[in-house]
Amino acid sequence: MSDTAESILEATRQENATRILDAAERLFRHYGYAKTTVADIARDLGMSPANVYRFFSSKIEIHQAICGRMLAASYQQAYEICHLPLSASERLSRFVRGQYQMTVETMLDQEKVHEMVVVAIERDWHVIERHVDSIHDLLAEVIREGIETGEFVDQDPAVASRCFGAATVTLCHPIMVAQCLAKTNRATVDELIDFSIRALKK
């Protein structure tokens, strides 16, 4: 088979896989993850379940791929913010606000979406762990630059990044955000961000 033919086959395969993920995500959002079956996804696409299984071995694998796409969007937003020509403090502030807004709008806009996210977190898939590590690496670089410019005190950027992430996790973790949205005895978004950034300066 020629390279051109292989490229066309791969492109077609990717297109079909994307169609399956789009349909699955739409059904998960509407009916919920637990109530949606592979047969439902296949029916929505006008294909047989066997055809879906050619691309994904199980509903769990489909779900994992969808979560991977959501995390990729989260990382892309974080990457762009962390590379803006702004002070380290402003970038960290915008990062947390951006992650918080994305969590509220994308992951908590419907109960069914929240269910899908909770299932992913409870299974502790490696894709989520890789995402956390990638975010910590981004934050560490911003903190390192802040140290170099004298904005933050001298410290281990990697440790500071993990601590900053832990201090603001209630604004980024879908389950925690959902639990705290209606609470009146929790730190506000502004208060938590300001507190966390001040800690880097002392």
Short mmCIF file of C-alpha atoms in Angstrom, two decimals:
data_model
loop_
_atom_site.label_atom_id
_atom_site.label_comp_id
_atom_site.label_asym_id
_atom_site.label_seq_id
_atom_site.Cartn_x
_atom_site.Cartn_y
_atom_site.Cartn_z
CA MET A 1 0.00 0.00 0.00
CA SER A 2 1.33 3.43 -0.92
CA ASP A 3 2.00 6.14 1.66
CA THR A 4 -0.83 8.20 0.15
CA ALA A 5 -3.32 5.35 0.50
CA GLU A 6 -2.22 4.73 4.09
CA SER A 7 -2.61 8.42 4.88
CA ILE A 8 -6.14 8.40 3.44
CA LEU A 9 -7.07 5.31 5.46
CA GLU A 10 -5.70 6.82 8.65
CA ALA A 11 -7.53 10.10 8.02
CA THR A 12 -10.76 8.17 7.46
CA ARG A 13 -10.20 6.17 10.62
CA GLN A 14 -9.59 9.35 12.63
CA GLU A 15 -12.70 10.95 11.17
CA ASN A 16 -14.84 7.95 12.12
CA ALA A 17 -13.35 7.82 15.62
CA THR A 18 -14.11 11.52 16.07
CA ARG A 19 -17.70 10.98 14.90
CA ILE A 20 -18.10 8.21 17.48
CA LEU A 21 -16.70 10.39 20.26
CA ASP A 22 -18.88 13.34 19.26
CA ALA A 23 -22.00 11.16 19.28
CA ALA A 24 -21.05 9.51 22.57
CA GLU A 25 -20.40 12.82 24.27
CA ARG A 26 -23.70 14.20 23.04
CA LEU A 27 -25.57 11.14 24.39
CA PHE A 28 -23.63 11.13 27.67
CA ARG A 29 -24.57 14.78 28.15
CA HIS A 30 -28.23 14.16 27.37
CA TYR A 31 -28.96 10.78 28.98
CA GLY A 32 -26.01 10.32 31.34
CA TYR A 33 -23.00 8.04 31.13
CA ALA A 34 -24.59 5.13 33.02
CA LYS A 35 -27.73 5.05 30.86
CA THR A 36 -25.96 5.25 27.51
CA THR A 37 -24.82 2.02 25.86
CA VAL A 38 -22.54 1.32 22.91
CA ALA A 39 -25.66 0.19 21.06
CA ASP A 40 -27.19 3.64 21.65
CA ILE A 41 -24.09 5.30 20.24
CA ALA A 42 -24.10 3.02 17.20
CA ARG A 43 -27.81 3.64 16.62
CA ASP A 44 -27.28 7.40 16.78
CA LEU A 45 -24.63 7.10 14.06
CA GLY A 46 -26.62 4.67 11.93
CA MET A 47 -24.03 1.92 12.28
CA SER A 48 -23.75 -1.44 14.02
CA PRO A 49 -22.23 -1.85 17.51
CA ALA A 50 -19.60 -4.09 15.90
CA ASN A 51 -18.46 -1.15 13.81
CA VAL A 52 -18.06 1.01 16.93
CA TYR A 53 -16.01 -1.76 18.54
CA ARG A 54 -13.61 -1.60 15.59
CA PHE A 55 -12.50 1.78 16.93
CA PHE A 56 -13.03 1.45 20.69
CA SER A 57 -12.95 -1.78 22.67
CA SER A 58 -15.54 -0.67 25.24
CA LYS A 59 -17.71 2.16 26.52
CA ILE A 60 -15.04 2.82 29.13
CA GLU A 61 -12.47 3.40 26.39
CA ILE A 62 -14.85 5.81 24.65
CA HIS A 63 -15.40 7.67 27.90
CA GLN A 64 -11.67 7.81 28.53
CA ALA A 65 -11.09 9.31 25.08
CA ILE A 66 -13.77 11.95 25.66
CA CYS A 67 -12.21 12.91 28.99
CA GLY A 68 -8.87 13.10 27.22
CA ARG A 69 -10.32 15.64 24.81
CA MET A 70 -11.74 17.73 27.66
CA LEU A 71 -8.40 17.69 29.47
CA ALA A 72 -6.59 18.62 26.26
CA ALA A 73 -8.79 21.71 25.95
CA SER A 74 -8.06 22.55 29.59
CA TYR A 75 -4.31 22.19 29.02
CA GLN A 76 -4.38 24.29 25.86
CA GLN A 77 -6.08 27.12 27.72
CA ALA A 78 -3.57 26.84 30.57
CA TYR A 79 -0.63 26.78 28.13
CA GLU A 80 -1.77 29.93 26.34
CA ILE A 81 -2.31 31.81 29.59
CA CYS A 82 1.01 30.72 31.08
CA HIS A 83 2.84 32.05 28.01
CA LEU A 84 1.24 35.49 27.92
CA PRO A 85 3.64 38.48 28.16
CA LEU A 86 2.45 39.32 31.68
CA SER A 87 3.86 39.17 35.18
CA ALA A 88 4.07 35.75 36.80
CA SER A 89 1.42 36.75 39.35
CA GLU A 90 -1.01 37.88 36.67
CA ARG A 91 -0.50 34.69 34.66
CA LEU A 92 -1.12 32.50 37.72
CA SER A 93 -4.22 34.51 38.54
CA ARG A 94 -5.56 34.21 35.01
CA PHE A 95 -4.72 30.50 34.95
CA VAL A 96 -6.80 29.76 38.04
CA ARG A 97 -9.68 31.96 36.91
CA GLY A 98 -9.63 30.33 33.49
CA GLN A 99 -9.63 26.81 34.91
CA TYR A 100 -12.43 27.72 37.32
CA GLN A 101 -14.57 29.23 34.56
CA MET A 102 -13.97 26.23 32.29
CA THR A 103 -14.89 23.83 35.08
CA VAL A 104 -18.14 25.68 35.81
CA GLU A 105 -19.15 26.14 32.17
CA THR A 106 -17.94 22.89 30.59
CA MET A 107 -18.07 20.28 33.33
CA LEU A 108 -20.90 21.49 35.55
CA ASP A 109 -23.32 23.01 33.05
CA GLN A 110 -25.51 19.93 33.27
CA GLU A 111 -25.91 17.19 35.87
CA LYS A 112 -25.21 14.53 33.24
CA VAL A 113 -21.88 16.13 32.34
CA HIS A 114 -20.92 16.21 36.00
CA GLU A 115 -21.72 12.50 36.24
CA MET A 116 -19.36 11.80 33.34
CA VAL A 117 -16.54 13.74 34.99
CA VAL A 118 -17.09 12.13 38.39
CA VAL A 119 -16.88 8.65 36.86
CA ALA A 120 -13.54 9.58 35.28
CA ILE A 121 -12.10 10.95 38.52
CA GLU A 122 -13.27 8.00 40.61
CA ARG A 123 -11.51 5.60 38.26
CA ASP A 124 -8.33 7.65 38.58
CA TRP A 125 -7.42 7.09 34.96
CA HIS A 126 -3.80 7.64 34.03
CA VAL A 127 -4.87 10.32 31.56
CA ILE A 128 -5.93 12.52 34.49
CA GLU A 129 -2.65 11.95 36.31
CA ARG A 130 -0.72 12.92 33.19
CA HIS A 131 -2.82 16.07 32.91
CA VAL A 132 -2.08 17.06 36.50
CA ASP A 133 1.65 16.54 35.93
CA SER A 134 1.52 18.65 32.77
CA ILE A 135 -0.27 21.49 34.56
CA HIS A 136 2.27 21.38 37.39
CA ASP A 137 5.07 21.66 34.83
CA LEU A 138 3.45 24.76 33.32
CA LEU A 139 3.00 26.40 36.70
CA ALA A 140 6.55 25.54 37.74
CA GLU A 141 7.89 27.37 34.69
CA VAL A 142 5.84 30.48 35.50
CA ILE A 143 6.98 30.39 39.12
CA ARG A 144 10.60 29.90 38.02
CA GLU A 145 10.35 33.01 35.86
CA GLY A 146 8.81 34.90 38.78
CA ILE A 147 11.74 33.89 40.97
CA GLU A 148 14.24 35.00 38.34
CA THR A 149 12.64 38.45 38.07
CA GLY A 150 12.46 38.85 41.85
CA GLU A 151 8.68 38.73 41.89
CA PHE A 152 8.69 35.58 44.06
CA VAL A 153 11.13 34.54 46.78
CA ASP A 154 13.76 31.92 46.01
CA GLN A 155 12.26 28.44 46.31
CA ASP A 156 11.96 25.12 44.50
CA PRO A 157 9.61 25.86 41.54
CA ALA A 158 8.45 22.23 41.32
CA VAL A 159 7.47 22.09 44.99
CA ALA A 160 5.91 25.56 44.80
CA SER A 161 3.91 24.50 41.76
CA ARG A 162 2.46 21.45 43.51
CA CYS A 163 1.63 23.53 46.59
CA PHE A 164 -0.01 26.25 44.49
CA GLY A 165 -2.06 23.60 42.73
CA ALA A 166 -3.13 22.07 46.04
CA ALA A 167 -4.04 25.48 47.46
CA THR A 168 -6.32 26.29 44.51
CA VAL A 169 -7.65 22.81 43.75
CA THR A 170 -11.13 23.70 45.05
CA LEU A 171 -11.38 26.09 42.09
CA CYS A 172 -10.30 23.52 39.48
CA HIS A 173 -11.48 20.12 40.71
CA PRO A 174 -14.99 19.45 39.29
CA ILE A 175 -16.33 17.66 42.36
CA MET A 176 -14.99 20.28 44.77
CA VAL A 177 -16.24 23.15 42.62
CA ALA A 178 -19.70 21.57 42.51
CA GLN A 179 -19.75 21.14 46.29
CA CYS A 180 -18.57 24.69 47.01
CA LEU A 181 -20.64 26.67 44.50
CA ALA A 182 -23.60 27.13 46.82
CA LYS A 183 -21.59 27.44 50.05
CA THR A 184 -21.33 30.80 51.79
CA ASN A 185 -18.65 29.77 54.30
CA ARG A 186 -15.89 29.16 51.74
CA ALA A 187 -13.13 31.45 50.51
CA THR A 188 -14.12 33.32 47.37
CA VAL A 189 -12.27 32.88 44.09
CA ASP A 190 -10.49 36.22 44.55
CA GLU A 191 -9.55 35.50 48.15
CA LEU A 192 -8.08 32.10 47.38
CA ILE A 193 -6.11 33.32 44.39
CA ASP A 194 -4.71 36.33 46.28
CA PHE A 195 -3.77 34.17 49.27
CA SER A 196 -2.02 31.57 47.10
CA ILE A 197 -0.02 34.13 45.14
CA ARG A 198 1.02 36.01 48.30
CA ALA A 199 2.42 32.76 49.65
CA LEU A 200 4.88 32.68 46.73
CA LYS A 201 6.17 36.14 47.62
CA LYS A 202 7.06 35.45 51.26
#
